[in-house]
Coordinates of C-alpha atoms in Angstrom, one line a residue:
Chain A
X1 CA 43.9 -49.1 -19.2
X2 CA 42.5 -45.4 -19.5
X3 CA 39.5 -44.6 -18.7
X4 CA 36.6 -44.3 -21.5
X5 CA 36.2 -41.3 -22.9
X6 CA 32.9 -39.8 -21.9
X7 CA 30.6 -39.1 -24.8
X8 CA 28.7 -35.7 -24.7
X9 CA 25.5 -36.9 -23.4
X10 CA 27.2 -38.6 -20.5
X11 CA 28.9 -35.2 -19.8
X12 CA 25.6 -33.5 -19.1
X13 CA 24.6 -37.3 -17.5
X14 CA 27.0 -38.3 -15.1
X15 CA 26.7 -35.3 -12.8
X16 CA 23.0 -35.2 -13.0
X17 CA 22.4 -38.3 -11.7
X18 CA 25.5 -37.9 -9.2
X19 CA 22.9 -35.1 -7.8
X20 CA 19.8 -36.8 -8.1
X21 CA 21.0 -39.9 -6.1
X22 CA 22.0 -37.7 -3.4
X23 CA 19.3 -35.2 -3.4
X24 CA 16.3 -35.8 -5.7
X25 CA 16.3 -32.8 -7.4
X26 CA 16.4 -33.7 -10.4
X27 CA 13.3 -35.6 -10.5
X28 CA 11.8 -33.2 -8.1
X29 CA 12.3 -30.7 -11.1
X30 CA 11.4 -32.8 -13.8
X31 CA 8.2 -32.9 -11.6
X32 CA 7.6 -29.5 -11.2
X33 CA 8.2 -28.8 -15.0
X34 CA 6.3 -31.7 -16.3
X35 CA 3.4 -32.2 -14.4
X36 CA 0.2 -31.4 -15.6
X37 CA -2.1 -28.6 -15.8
X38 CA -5.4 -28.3 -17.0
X39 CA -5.8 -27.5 -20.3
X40 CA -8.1 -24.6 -20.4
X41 CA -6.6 -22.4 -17.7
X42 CA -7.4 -19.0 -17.9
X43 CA -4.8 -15.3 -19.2
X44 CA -6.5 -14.3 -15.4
X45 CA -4.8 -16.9 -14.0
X46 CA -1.3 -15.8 -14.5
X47 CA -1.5 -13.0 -12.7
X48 CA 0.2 -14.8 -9.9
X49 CA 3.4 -15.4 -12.0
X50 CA 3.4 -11.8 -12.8
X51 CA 3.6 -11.0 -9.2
X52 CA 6.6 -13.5 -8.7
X53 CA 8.2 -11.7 -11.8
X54 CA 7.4 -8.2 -9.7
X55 CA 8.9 -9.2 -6.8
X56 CA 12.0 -10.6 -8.3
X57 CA 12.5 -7.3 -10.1
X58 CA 11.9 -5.5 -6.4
X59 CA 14.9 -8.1 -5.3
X60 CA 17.7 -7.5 -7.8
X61 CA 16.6 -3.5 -8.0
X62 CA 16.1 -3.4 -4.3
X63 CA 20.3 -5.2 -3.7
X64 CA 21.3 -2.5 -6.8
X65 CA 19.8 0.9 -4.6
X66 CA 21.1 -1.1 -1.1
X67 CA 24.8 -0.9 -2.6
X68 CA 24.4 2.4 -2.8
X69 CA 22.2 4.0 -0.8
X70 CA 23.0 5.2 3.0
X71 CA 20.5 5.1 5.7
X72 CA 21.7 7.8 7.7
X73 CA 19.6 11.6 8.1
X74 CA 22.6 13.2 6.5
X75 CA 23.0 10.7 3.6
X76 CA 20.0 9.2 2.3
X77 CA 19.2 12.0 0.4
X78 CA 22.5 12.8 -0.7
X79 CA 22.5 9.5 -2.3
X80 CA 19.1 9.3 -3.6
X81 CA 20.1 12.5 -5.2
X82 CA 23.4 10.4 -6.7
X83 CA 22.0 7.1 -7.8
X84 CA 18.9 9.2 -9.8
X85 CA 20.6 12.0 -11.1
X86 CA 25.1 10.7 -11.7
X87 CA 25.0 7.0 -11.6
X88 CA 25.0 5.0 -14.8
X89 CA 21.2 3.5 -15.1
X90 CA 20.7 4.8 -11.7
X91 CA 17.1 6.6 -12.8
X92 CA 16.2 3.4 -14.0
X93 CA 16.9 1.1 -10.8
X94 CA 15.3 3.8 -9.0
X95 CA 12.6 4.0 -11.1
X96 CA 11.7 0.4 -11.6
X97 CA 11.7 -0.2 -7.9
X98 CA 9.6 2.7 -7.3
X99 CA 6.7 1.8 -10.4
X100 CA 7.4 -1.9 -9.6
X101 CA 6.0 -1.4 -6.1
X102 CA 3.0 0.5 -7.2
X103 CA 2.4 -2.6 -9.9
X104 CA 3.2 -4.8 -7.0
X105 CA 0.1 -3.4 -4.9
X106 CA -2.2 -2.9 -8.4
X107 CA -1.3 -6.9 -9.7
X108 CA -2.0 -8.3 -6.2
X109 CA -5.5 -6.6 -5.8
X110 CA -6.3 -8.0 -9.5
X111 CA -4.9 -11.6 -8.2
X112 CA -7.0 -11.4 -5.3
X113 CA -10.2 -10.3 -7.0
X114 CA -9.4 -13.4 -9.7
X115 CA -9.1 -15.8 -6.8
X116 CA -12.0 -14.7 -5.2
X117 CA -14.4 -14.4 -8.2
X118 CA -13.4 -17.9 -9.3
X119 CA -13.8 -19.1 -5.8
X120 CA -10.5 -20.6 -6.2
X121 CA -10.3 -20.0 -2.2
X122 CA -12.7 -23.0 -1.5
X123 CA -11.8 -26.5 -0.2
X124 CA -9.1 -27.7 0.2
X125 CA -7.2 -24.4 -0.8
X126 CA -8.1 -22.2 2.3
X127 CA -4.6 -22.3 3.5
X128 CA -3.3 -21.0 0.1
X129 CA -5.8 -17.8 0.8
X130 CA -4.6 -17.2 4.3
X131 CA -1.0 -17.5 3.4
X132 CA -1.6 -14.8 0.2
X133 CA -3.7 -13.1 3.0
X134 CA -0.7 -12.8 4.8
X135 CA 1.7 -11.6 2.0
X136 CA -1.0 -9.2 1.6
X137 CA -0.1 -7.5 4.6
X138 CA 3.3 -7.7 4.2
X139 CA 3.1 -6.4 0.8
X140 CA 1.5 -3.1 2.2
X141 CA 4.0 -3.0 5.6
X142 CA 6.8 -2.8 2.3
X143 CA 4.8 -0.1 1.3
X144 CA 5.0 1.8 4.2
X145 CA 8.4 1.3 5.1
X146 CA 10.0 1.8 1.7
X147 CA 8.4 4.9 1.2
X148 CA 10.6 7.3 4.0
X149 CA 13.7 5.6 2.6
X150 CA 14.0 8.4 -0.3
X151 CA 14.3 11.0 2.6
X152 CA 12.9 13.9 0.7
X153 CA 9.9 15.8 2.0
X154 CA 7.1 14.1 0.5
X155 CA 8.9 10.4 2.0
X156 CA 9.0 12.5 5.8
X157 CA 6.0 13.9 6.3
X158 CA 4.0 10.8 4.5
X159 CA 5.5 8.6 7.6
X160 CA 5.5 11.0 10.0
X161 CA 1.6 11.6 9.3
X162 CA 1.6 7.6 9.1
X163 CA 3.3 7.2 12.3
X164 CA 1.0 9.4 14.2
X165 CA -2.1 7.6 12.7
X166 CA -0.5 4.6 14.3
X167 CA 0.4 6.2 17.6
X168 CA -3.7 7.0 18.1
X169 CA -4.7 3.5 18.2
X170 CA -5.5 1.9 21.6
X171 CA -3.2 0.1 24.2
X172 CA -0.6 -1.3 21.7
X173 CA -0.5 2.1 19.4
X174 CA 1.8 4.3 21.6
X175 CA 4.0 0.7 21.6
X176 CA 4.1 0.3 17.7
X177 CA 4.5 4.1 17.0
X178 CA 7.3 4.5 19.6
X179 CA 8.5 1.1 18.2
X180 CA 8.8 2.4 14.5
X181 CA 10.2 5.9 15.7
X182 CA 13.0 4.4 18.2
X183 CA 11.8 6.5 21.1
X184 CA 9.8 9.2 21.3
X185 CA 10.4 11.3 18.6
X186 CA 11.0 11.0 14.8
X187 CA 14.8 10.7 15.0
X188 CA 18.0 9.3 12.8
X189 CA 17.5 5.8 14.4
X190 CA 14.3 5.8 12.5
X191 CA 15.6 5.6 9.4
X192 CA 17.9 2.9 10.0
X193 CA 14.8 1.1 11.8
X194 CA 13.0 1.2 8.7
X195 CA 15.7 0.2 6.6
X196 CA 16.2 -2.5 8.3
X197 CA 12.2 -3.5 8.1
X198 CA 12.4 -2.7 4.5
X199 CA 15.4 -4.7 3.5
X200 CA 15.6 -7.3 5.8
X201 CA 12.9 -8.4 8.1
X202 CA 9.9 -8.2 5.9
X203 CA 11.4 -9.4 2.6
X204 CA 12.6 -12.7 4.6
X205 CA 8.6 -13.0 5.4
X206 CA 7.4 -12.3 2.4
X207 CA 10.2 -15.3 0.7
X208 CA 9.5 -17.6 3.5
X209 CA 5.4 -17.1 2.9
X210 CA 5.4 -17.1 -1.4
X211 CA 7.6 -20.4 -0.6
X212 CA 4.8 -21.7 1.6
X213 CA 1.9 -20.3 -0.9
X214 CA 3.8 -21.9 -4.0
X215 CA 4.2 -24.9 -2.1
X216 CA 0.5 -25.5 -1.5
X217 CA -0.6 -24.1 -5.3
X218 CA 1.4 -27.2 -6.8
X219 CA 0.4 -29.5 -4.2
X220 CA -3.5 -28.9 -4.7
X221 CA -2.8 -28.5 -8.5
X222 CA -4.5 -25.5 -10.4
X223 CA -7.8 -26.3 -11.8
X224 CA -9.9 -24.7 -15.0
X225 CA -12.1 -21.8 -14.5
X226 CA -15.8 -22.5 -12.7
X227 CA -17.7 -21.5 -16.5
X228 CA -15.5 -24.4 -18.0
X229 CA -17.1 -26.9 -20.2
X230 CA -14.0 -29.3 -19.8
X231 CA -14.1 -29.0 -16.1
X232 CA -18.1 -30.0 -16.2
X233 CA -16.8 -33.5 -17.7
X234 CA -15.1 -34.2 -14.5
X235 CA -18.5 -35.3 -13.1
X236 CA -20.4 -32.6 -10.5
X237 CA -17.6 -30.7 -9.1
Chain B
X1 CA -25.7 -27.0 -4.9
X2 CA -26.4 -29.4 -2.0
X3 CA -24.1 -29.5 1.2
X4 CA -21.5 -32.3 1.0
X5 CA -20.6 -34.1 3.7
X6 CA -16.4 -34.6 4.8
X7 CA -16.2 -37.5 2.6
X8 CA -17.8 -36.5 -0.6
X9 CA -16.2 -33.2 -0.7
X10 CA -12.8 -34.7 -0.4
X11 CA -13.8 -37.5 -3.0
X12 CA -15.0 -34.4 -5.5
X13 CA -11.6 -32.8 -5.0
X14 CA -9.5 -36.0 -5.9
X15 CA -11.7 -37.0 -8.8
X16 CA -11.5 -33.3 -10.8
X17 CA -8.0 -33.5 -9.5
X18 CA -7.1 -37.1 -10.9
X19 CA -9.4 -35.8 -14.0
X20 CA -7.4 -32.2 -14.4
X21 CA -4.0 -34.6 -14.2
X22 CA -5.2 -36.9 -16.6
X23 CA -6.5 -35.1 -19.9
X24 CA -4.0 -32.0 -18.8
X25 CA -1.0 -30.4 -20.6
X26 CA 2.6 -30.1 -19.1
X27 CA 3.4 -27.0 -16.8
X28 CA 6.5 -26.8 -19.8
X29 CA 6.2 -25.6 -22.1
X30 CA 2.2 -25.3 -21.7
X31 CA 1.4 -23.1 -18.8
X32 CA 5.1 -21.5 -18.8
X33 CA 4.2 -20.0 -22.3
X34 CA 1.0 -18.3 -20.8
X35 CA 3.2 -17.0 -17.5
X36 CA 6.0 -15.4 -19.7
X37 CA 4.1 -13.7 -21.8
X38 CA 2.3 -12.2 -18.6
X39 CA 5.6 -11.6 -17.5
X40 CA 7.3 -9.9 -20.0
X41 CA 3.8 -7.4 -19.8
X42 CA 4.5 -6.9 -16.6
X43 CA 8.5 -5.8 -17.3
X44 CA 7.6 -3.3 -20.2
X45 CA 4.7 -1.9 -18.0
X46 CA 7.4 -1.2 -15.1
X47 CA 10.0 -0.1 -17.5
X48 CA 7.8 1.7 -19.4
X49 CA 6.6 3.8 -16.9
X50 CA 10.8 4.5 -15.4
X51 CA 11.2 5.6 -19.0
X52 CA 8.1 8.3 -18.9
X53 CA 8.7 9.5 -15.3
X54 CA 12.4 9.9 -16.2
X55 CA 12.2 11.4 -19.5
X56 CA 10.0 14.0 -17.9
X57 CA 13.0 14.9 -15.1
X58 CA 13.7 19.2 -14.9
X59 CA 17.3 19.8 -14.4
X60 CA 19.7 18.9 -11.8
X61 CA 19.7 21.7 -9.3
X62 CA 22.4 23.4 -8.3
X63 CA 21.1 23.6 -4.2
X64 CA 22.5 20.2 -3.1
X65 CA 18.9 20.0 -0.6
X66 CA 16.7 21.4 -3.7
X67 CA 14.2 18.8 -5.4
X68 CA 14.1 17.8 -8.6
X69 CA 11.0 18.3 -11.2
X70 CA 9.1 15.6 -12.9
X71 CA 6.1 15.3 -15.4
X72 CA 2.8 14.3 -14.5
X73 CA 4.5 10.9 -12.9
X74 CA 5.8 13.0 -10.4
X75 CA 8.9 14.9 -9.5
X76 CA 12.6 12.7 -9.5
X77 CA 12.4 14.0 -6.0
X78 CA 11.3 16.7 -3.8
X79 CA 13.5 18.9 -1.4
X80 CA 15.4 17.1 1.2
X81 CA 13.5 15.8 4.3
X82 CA 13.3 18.9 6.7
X83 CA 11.5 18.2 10.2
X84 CA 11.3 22.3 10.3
X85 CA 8.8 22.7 7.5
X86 CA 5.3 23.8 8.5
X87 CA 3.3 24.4 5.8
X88 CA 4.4 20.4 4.0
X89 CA 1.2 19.2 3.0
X90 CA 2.0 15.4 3.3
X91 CA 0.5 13.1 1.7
X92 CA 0.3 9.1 1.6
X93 CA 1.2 7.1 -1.2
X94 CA -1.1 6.1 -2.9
X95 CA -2.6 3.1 -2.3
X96 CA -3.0 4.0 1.2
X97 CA -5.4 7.3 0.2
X98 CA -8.2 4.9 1.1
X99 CA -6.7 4.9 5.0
X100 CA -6.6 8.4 4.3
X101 CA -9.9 8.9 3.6
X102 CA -11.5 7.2 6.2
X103 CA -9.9 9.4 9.0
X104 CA -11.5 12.2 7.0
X105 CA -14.8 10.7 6.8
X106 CA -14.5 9.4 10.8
X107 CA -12.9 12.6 11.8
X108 CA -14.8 13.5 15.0
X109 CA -12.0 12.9 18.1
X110 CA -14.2 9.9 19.6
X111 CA -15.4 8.6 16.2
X112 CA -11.6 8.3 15.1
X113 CA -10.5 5.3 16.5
X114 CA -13.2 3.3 13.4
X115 CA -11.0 4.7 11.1
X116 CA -7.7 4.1 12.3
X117 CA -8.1 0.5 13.8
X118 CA -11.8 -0.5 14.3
X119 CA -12.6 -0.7 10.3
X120 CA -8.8 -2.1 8.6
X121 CA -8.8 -4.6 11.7
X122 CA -12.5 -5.6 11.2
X123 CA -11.0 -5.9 6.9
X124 CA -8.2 -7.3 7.5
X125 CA -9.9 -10.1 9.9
X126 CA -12.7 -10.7 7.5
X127 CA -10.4 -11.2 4.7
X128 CA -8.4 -13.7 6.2
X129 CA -11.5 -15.4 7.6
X130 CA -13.3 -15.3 4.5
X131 CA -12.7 -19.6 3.8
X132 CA -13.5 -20.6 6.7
X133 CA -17.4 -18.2 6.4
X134 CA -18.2 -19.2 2.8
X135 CA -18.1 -22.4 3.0
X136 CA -20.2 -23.8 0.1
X137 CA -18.5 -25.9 -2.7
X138 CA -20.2 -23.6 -5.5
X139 CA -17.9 -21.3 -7.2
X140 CA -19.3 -19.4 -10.2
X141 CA -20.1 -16.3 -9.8
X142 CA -23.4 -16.0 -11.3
X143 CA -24.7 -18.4 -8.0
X144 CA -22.9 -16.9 -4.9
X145 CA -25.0 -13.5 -4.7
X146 CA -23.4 -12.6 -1.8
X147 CA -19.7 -13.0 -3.1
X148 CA -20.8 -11.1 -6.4
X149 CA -21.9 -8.1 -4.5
X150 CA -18.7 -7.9 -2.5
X151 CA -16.6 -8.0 -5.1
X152 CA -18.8 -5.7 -7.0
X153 CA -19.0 -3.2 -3.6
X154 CA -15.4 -3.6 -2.4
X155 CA -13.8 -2.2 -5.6
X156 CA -15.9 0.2 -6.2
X157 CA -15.8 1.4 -2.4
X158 CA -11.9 1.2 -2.5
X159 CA -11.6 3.2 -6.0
X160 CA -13.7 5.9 -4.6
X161 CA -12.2 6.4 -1.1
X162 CA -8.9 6.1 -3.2
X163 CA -10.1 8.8 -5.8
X164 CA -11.5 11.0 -2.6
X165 CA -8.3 10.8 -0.6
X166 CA -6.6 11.6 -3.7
X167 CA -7.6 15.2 -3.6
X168 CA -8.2 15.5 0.4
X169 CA -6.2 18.7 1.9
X170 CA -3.9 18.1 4.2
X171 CA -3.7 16.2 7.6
X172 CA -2.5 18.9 10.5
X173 CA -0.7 20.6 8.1
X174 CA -0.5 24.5 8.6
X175 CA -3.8 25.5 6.8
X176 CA -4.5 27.9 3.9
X177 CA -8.0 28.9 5.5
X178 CA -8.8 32.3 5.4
X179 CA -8.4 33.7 9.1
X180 CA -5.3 31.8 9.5
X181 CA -2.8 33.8 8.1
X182 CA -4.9 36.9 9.9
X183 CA -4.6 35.0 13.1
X184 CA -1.1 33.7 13.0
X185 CA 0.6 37.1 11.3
X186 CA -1.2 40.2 11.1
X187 CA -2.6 39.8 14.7
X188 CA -0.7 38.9 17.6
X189 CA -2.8 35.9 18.8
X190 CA -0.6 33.0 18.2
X191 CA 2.2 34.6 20.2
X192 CA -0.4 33.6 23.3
X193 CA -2.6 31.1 22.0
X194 CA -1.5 27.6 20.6
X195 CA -4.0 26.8 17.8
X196 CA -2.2 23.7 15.8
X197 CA -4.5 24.8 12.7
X198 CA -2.7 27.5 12.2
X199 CA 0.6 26.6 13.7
X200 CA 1.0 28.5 16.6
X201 CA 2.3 27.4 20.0
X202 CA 1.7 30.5 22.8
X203 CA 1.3 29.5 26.0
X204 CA 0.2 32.4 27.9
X205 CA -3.0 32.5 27.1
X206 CA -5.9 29.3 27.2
X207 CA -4.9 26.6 24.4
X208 CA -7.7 27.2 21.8
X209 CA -7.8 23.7 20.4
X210 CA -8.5 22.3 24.2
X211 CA -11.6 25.2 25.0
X212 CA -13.1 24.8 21.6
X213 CA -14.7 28.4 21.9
X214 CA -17.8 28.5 20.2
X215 CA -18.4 31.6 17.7
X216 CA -19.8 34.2 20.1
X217 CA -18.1 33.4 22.6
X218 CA -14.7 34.1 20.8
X219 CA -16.2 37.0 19.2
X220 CA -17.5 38.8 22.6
X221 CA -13.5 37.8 23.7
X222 CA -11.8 39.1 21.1
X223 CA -13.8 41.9 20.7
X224 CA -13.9 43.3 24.4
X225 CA -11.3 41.3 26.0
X226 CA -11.1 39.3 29.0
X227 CA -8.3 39.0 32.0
X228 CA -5.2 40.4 30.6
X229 CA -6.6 39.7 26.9
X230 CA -6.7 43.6 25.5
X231 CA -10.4 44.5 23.7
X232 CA -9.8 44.3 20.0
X233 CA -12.2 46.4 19.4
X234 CA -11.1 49.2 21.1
X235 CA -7.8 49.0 18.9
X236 CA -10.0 49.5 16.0
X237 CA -10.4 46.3 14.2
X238 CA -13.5 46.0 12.2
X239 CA -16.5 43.9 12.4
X240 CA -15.6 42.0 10.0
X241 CA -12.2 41.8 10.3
X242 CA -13.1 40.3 14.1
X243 CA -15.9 38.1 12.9
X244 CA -13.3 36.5 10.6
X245 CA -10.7 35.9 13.4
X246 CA -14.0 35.0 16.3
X247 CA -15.0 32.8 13.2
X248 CA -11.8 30.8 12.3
X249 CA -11.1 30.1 15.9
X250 CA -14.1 28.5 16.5
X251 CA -14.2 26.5 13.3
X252 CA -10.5 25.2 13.5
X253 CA -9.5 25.3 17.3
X254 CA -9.3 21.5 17.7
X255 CA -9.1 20.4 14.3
X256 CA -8.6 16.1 13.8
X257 CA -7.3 15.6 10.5
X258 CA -7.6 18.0 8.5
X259 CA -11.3 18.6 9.5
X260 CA -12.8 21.3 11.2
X261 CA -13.5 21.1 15.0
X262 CA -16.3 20.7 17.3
X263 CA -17.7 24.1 17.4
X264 CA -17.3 24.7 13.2
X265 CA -20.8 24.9 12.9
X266 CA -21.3 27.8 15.3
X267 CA -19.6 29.9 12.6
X268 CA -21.1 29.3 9.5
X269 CA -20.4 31.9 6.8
X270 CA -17.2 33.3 8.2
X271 CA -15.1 33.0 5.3
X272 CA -17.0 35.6 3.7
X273 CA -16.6 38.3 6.8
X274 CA -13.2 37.6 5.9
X275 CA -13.1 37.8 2.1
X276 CA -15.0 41.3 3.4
X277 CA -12.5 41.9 6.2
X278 CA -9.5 43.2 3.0
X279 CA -6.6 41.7 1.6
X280 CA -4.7 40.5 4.8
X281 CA -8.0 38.6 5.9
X282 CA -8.9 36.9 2.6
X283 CA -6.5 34.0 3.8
X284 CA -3.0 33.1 3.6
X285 CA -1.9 33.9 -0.3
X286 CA -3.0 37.3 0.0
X287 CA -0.7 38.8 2.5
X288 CA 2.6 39.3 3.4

């Protein structure tokens, strides 16, 4: 006998559950889409989301310039030069990554100030703080890093000025500056060395620590802003 | 609000959690409505401002190392990187004019190390500490005086460091001070002295930014000589013109930063001996 014809909802169905009873992620997403939130948060409390959104745009502009761009003293330029001025859109990858970084910094500072004046930090969410504390730092070590990439004067002598400020610090300052410059002096491996940073090392940290920070946000649940009348019904919280 | 002990702040927590859970709305389509909207702001702002800096671009230039003009977002690009250049005036980006300004403001040689490590450590630490100090369960604003004067203080104290640095001259970039272009080109000290201010590197005679001469000392030096150092004076520069040079030295030999060095205010006034001094004196525009 042949089999029965699936109908269309058993289509969608079948593999669905096929995953779920493997893996759980189906109900871990209906979770995570369904569960509640309460229902007077606050416009200043998206501001988080718009920094996911800012970061994802840094991603998929950031892979666009990579595919393009070479991190060597005698091509960055020359490509910088190509992907802004001859390729198709290419003023417009280059241009959202570089505004999108500047949001990037503005957006966190106005998350932070949000969390902070809400005292959103307090128990039991001061891991969430020290974990955006974190990407904090990270977020500016992008900064840095990215900005010498475009390999025009302003990108040189901003790090090389950096660099230096660096190198003046005690005991580990020589270390960090000489580590960043790949010797001694301000050479072609420095540019590779910061590519690398830029592109690699400190994107991986920033994922692994917005996983971790996201993680913890849904576990201790959002709550309504400290002025809000529903909130005051929970009892004296 | 009184202390709560372990117990009861934990018990607090669960019951405005169980409480939030229970008379909530769904993440979908609830909260997700409010985050997209925030979103899409975010994307037109970023866009938006790729579309102004771009529509402002100059032409291509023909010079495959030239730069490329901009509008008031800034040029496309400027001219290749050139580790040669000496008269760059580089500058951070922008969120790190703050940084900037603090090694102006802490710009005495044993006073730098607050700017560069001591203060964004002591930040950075407090920051990440700042849970685990303010530890009361109270969280509007209007009854945590402490926490509403930082976070009145800290923005305002960022914005104006940020707005300061924004129009600081330049770290140990060559200078445009008047005396340096005298010094460095139309007399032939730099070819023996280093002074970094104004970019020279002789070696034969004493470094300038290591014996920080003070203003009369330079002067009487300059003007009658010393060792094999010939007497200026005697090859018929002016008073003037040899108060501007006795008086750049001594405000710029050892410059940190961008600010003047130790013996600066030994030689008050001496831009105007060199606005007196003529056209090759009156700083580095107005000569050859």
């Amino acid at each position: 006998m042949a089999p029965p014809i699936p109908t269309p909802k058993e289509v969608v169905q079948i593999p669905l559950d096929w995953v779920e009873e493997r893996s759980g992620l189906v109900s871990l997403h209906k979770y995570l889409l369904f569960r509640n939130v309460p229902k007077d948060i606050s416009w200043l409390q998206t501001l988080g989301s718009a920094l996911i959104t800012t970061f994802m745009i840094q991603v998929v502009t950031g892979i666009l310039l990579a595919m393009y761009y070479h991190p060597t003293a005698d091509g960055a330029f020359e490509s910088i030069r190509y992907i802004t001025d001859e390729a198709t859109l290419g003023w417009l990858v280059r241009g959202m990554h570089k505004w999108g970084s500047s949001m990037f910094v503005i957006l966190l500072f106005l998350h932070m100030g949000r969390v902070f004046l809400m005292g959103s930090y307090k128990y039991p969410r001061e891991m969430t703080w020290l974990t955006g504390a974190i990407l904090f730092q990270l977020v500016m070590f992008m900064s840095l890093t990215g900005y010498l990439l475009v390999f025009d004067q302003r990108a040189y002598w901003a790090s090389v000025v950096a660099i230096n400020i660096n190198g003046t610090a005690p005991i580990l300052g020589p270390f960090i500056a000489e580590f960043l410059k790949v010797g001694p002096e301000f050479s072609e491996n420095t540019l590779s060395r910061f590519y690398s940073l830029h592109m690699l090392a400190v994107p991986g940290g920033i994922i692994a620590m917005i996983g971790l920070h996201l993680y913890l946000v849904i576990r201790l649940g959002v709550t309504s802003p400290p002025w809000s009348k529903h909130r005051a019904k929970a009892g004296d919280v | 609000m009184p202390r709560l002990t372990a117990r009861e702040r934990r018990e607090a927590y669960q019951r405005e959690h169980d409480f939030q859970v229970k008379t909530g709305k769904a993440f979908f389509p609830y909260a997700i409505f409010h985050d997209t909207v925030a979103s899409l702001v975010t994307v037109v702002l970023i866009m938006g401002m790729s579309i102004i800096w771009w529509a402002d671009f100059g032409p291509v230039p023909d010079d495959p190392e030239a730069g490329r003009a901009g509008g008031f977002l800034g040029p496309a690009y400027e001219n290749r990187a050139d580790p040669g250049t000496e008269e760059y005036d580089p500058r951070p980006e922008w969120y790190f004019f703050f940084l900037f300004q603090l090694l102006r403001i802490f710009k005495e040689p044993e006073m730098l190390l607050f700017a560069t490590i001591i203060i964004p450590t002591l930040l950075m630490v407090l920051m990440m500490a700042w849970p685990f100090i303010d530890r009361r369960p109270e969280r509007r604003v209007s009854r945590r005086p402490i926490a509403m004067v930082l976070a009145v203080a800290t923005p305002v104290a960022l914005m104006f460091l940020t707005w300061e640095g924004s129009k600081a001259p330049a770290v140990g970039a060559a200078s445009d001070h008047p005396g340096a272009a005298a010094f460095a080109n139309f007399q032939p000290c730099g070819t023996c002295h280093t002074l970094a201010d104004a970019g020279t590197g002789g070696t034969v005679g004493p470094n300038l930014d290591t014996s920080n001469p003070d203003y009369a000392t330079a002067l009487a030096i300059i003007a009658d000589g010393k060792g094999a150092m010939p007497a200026f004076k005697a090859q018929g520069l002016t008073d003037d013109q040899l108060s501007c040079l006795a008086g750049y030295i001594a405000t710029w030999a050892g410059a940190q930063a961008g600010a003047p060095g130790p013996k600066a205010p030994t030689a008050e006034g001496y831009p105007d001996s060199c606005t007196a001094a003529g056209p090759d004196y009156a700083g580095a525009g107005a000569g050859g």
